[in-house]
C-alpha atoms as a printed R data frame, in Angstrom:
   type eleno elety resid chain resno      x       y       z
1  ATOM     1    CA   MET     A     1 87.173  91.394 117.537
2  ATOM     2    CA   GLY     A     2 90.684  92.349 118.839
3  ATOM     3    CA   PHE     A     3 92.800  95.547 117.756
4  ATOM     4    CA   MET     A     4 94.628  93.886 115.156
5  ATOM     5    CA   VAL     A     5 91.827  92.374 113.496
6  ATOM     6    CA   THR     A     6 89.980  95.756 113.244
7  ATOM     7    CA   SER     A     7 93.098  97.342 111.931
8  ATOM     8    CA   LEU     A     8 93.431  94.645 109.300
9  ATOM     9    CA   ILE     A     9 89.635  95.610 108.409
10 ATOM    10    CA   PHE     A    10 90.689  99.175 108.203
11 ATOM    11    CA   LEU     A    11 93.537  98.731 106.132
12 ATOM    12    CA   VAL     A    12 91.669  96.519 103.255
13 ATOM    13    CA   ALA     A    13 88.602  98.912 103.470
14 ATOM    14    CA   GLY     A    14 91.298 101.649 102.465
15 ATOM    15    CA   MET     A    15 92.701  99.339  99.772
16 ATOM    16    CA   VAL     A    16 89.093  98.968  98.296
17 ATOM    17    CA   ALA     A    17 88.252 102.495  98.449
18 ATOM    18    CA   SER     A    18 91.451 103.730  97.029
19 ATOM    19    CA   LEU     A    19 91.077 101.120  93.949
20 ATOM    20    CA   SER     A    20 87.659 102.002  93.446
21 ATOM    21    CA   ALA     A    21 88.490 105.707  93.341
22 ATOM    22    CA   ARG     A    22 91.123 105.078  90.954
23 ATOM    23    CA   LEU     A    23 88.912 103.246  88.739
24 ATOM    24    CA   CYS     A    24 85.969 105.199  88.931
25 ATOM    25    CA   CYS     A    25 87.390 108.687  88.914
26 ATOM    26    CA   ASN     A    26 90.483 107.959  86.343
27 ATOM    27    CA   ARG     A    27 91.223 111.583  85.011
28 ATOM    28    CA   GLY     A    28 95.017 111.782  85.073
29 ATOM    29    CA   PRO     A    29 97.803 111.531  87.334
30 ATOM    30    CA   SER     A    30 97.436 114.759  89.381
31 ATOM    31    CA   THR     A    31 93.690 113.980  90.032
32 ATOM    32    CA   ASN     A    32 94.438 110.409  90.647
33 ATOM    33    CA   LEU     A    33 97.080 111.332  93.309
34 ATOM    34    CA   PHE     A    34 94.436 113.904  95.034
35 ATOM    35    CA   HIS     A    35 91.732 111.211  95.300
36 ATOM    36    CA   LEU     A    36 94.302 108.565  96.833
37 ATOM    37    CA   THR     A    37 95.628 111.150  99.116
38 ATOM    38    CA   LEU     A    38 91.849 112.074 100.453
39 ATOM    39    CA   VAL     A    39 90.851 108.268 100.662
40 ATOM    40    CA   MET     A    40 93.861 107.641 102.598
41 ATOM    41    CA   THR     A    41 93.596 110.549 104.798
42 ATOM    42    CA   ALA     A    42 90.111 109.673 105.715
43 ATOM    43    CA   THR     A    43 90.781 105.816 106.273
44 ATOM    44    CA   VAL     A    44 93.769 106.974 108.722
45 ATOM    45    CA   CYS     A    45 91.538 109.516 110.564
46 ATOM    46    CA   CYS     A    46 88.671 106.941 111.229
47 ATOM    47    CA   TRP     A    47 91.274 104.218 112.246
48 ATOM    48    CA   MET     A    48 92.512 106.654 114.604
49 ATOM    49    CA   MET     A    49 89.169 107.680 115.993
50 ATOM    50    CA   TRP     A    50 88.345 104.103 116.372
51 ATOM    51    CA   ALA     A    51 91.810 103.133 118.035
52 ATOM    52    CA   ILE     A    52 91.450 106.005 120.632
53 ATOM    53    CA   VAL     A    53 88.026 105.167 121.348
54 ATOM    54    CA   TYR     A    54 88.938 101.516 121.818
55 ATOM    55    CA   LEU     A    55 92.051 101.899 123.762
56 ATOM    56    CA   ALA     A    56 90.343 104.377 126.048
57 ATOM    57    CA   GLN     A    57 87.864 102.078 127.072
58 ATOM    58    CA   LEU     A    58 90.748  99.492 127.889
59 ATOM    59    CA   LYS     A    59 92.215 101.648 130.702
60 ATOM    60    CA   PRO     A    60 90.053 104.364 131.622
61 ATOM    61    CA   LEU     A    61 91.612 107.469 133.232
62 ATOM    62    CA   ILE     A    62 88.438 108.121 135.568
63 ATOM    63    CA   VAL     A    63 87.433 105.363 138.134
64 ATOM    64    CA   PRO     A    64 84.022 105.134 139.039
65 ATOM    65    CA   ILE     A    65 83.463 106.218 142.863
66 ATOM    66    CA   LEU     A    66 80.928 103.499 144.394
67 ATOM    67    CA   SER     A    67 78.856 104.990 147.121
68 ATOM    68    CA   GLU     A    68 78.297 102.796 150.167
69 ATOM    69    CA   GLU     A    69 74.796 103.282 150.792
């Protein structure tokens, strides 16, 4: 799976989580905004962690040194 496909999966997962938080915990506008903020922050943090690990594997900073034995 490529970078864009997995990013779209994270976007869809964030939308589904936001919708389910809104439907399950509908207690007022202030609480709904708080839940939405928490869900979106968690989704963005998970995506950023995945993206950093994915991109770090594409171009590693440390090159393995092969021994000539």
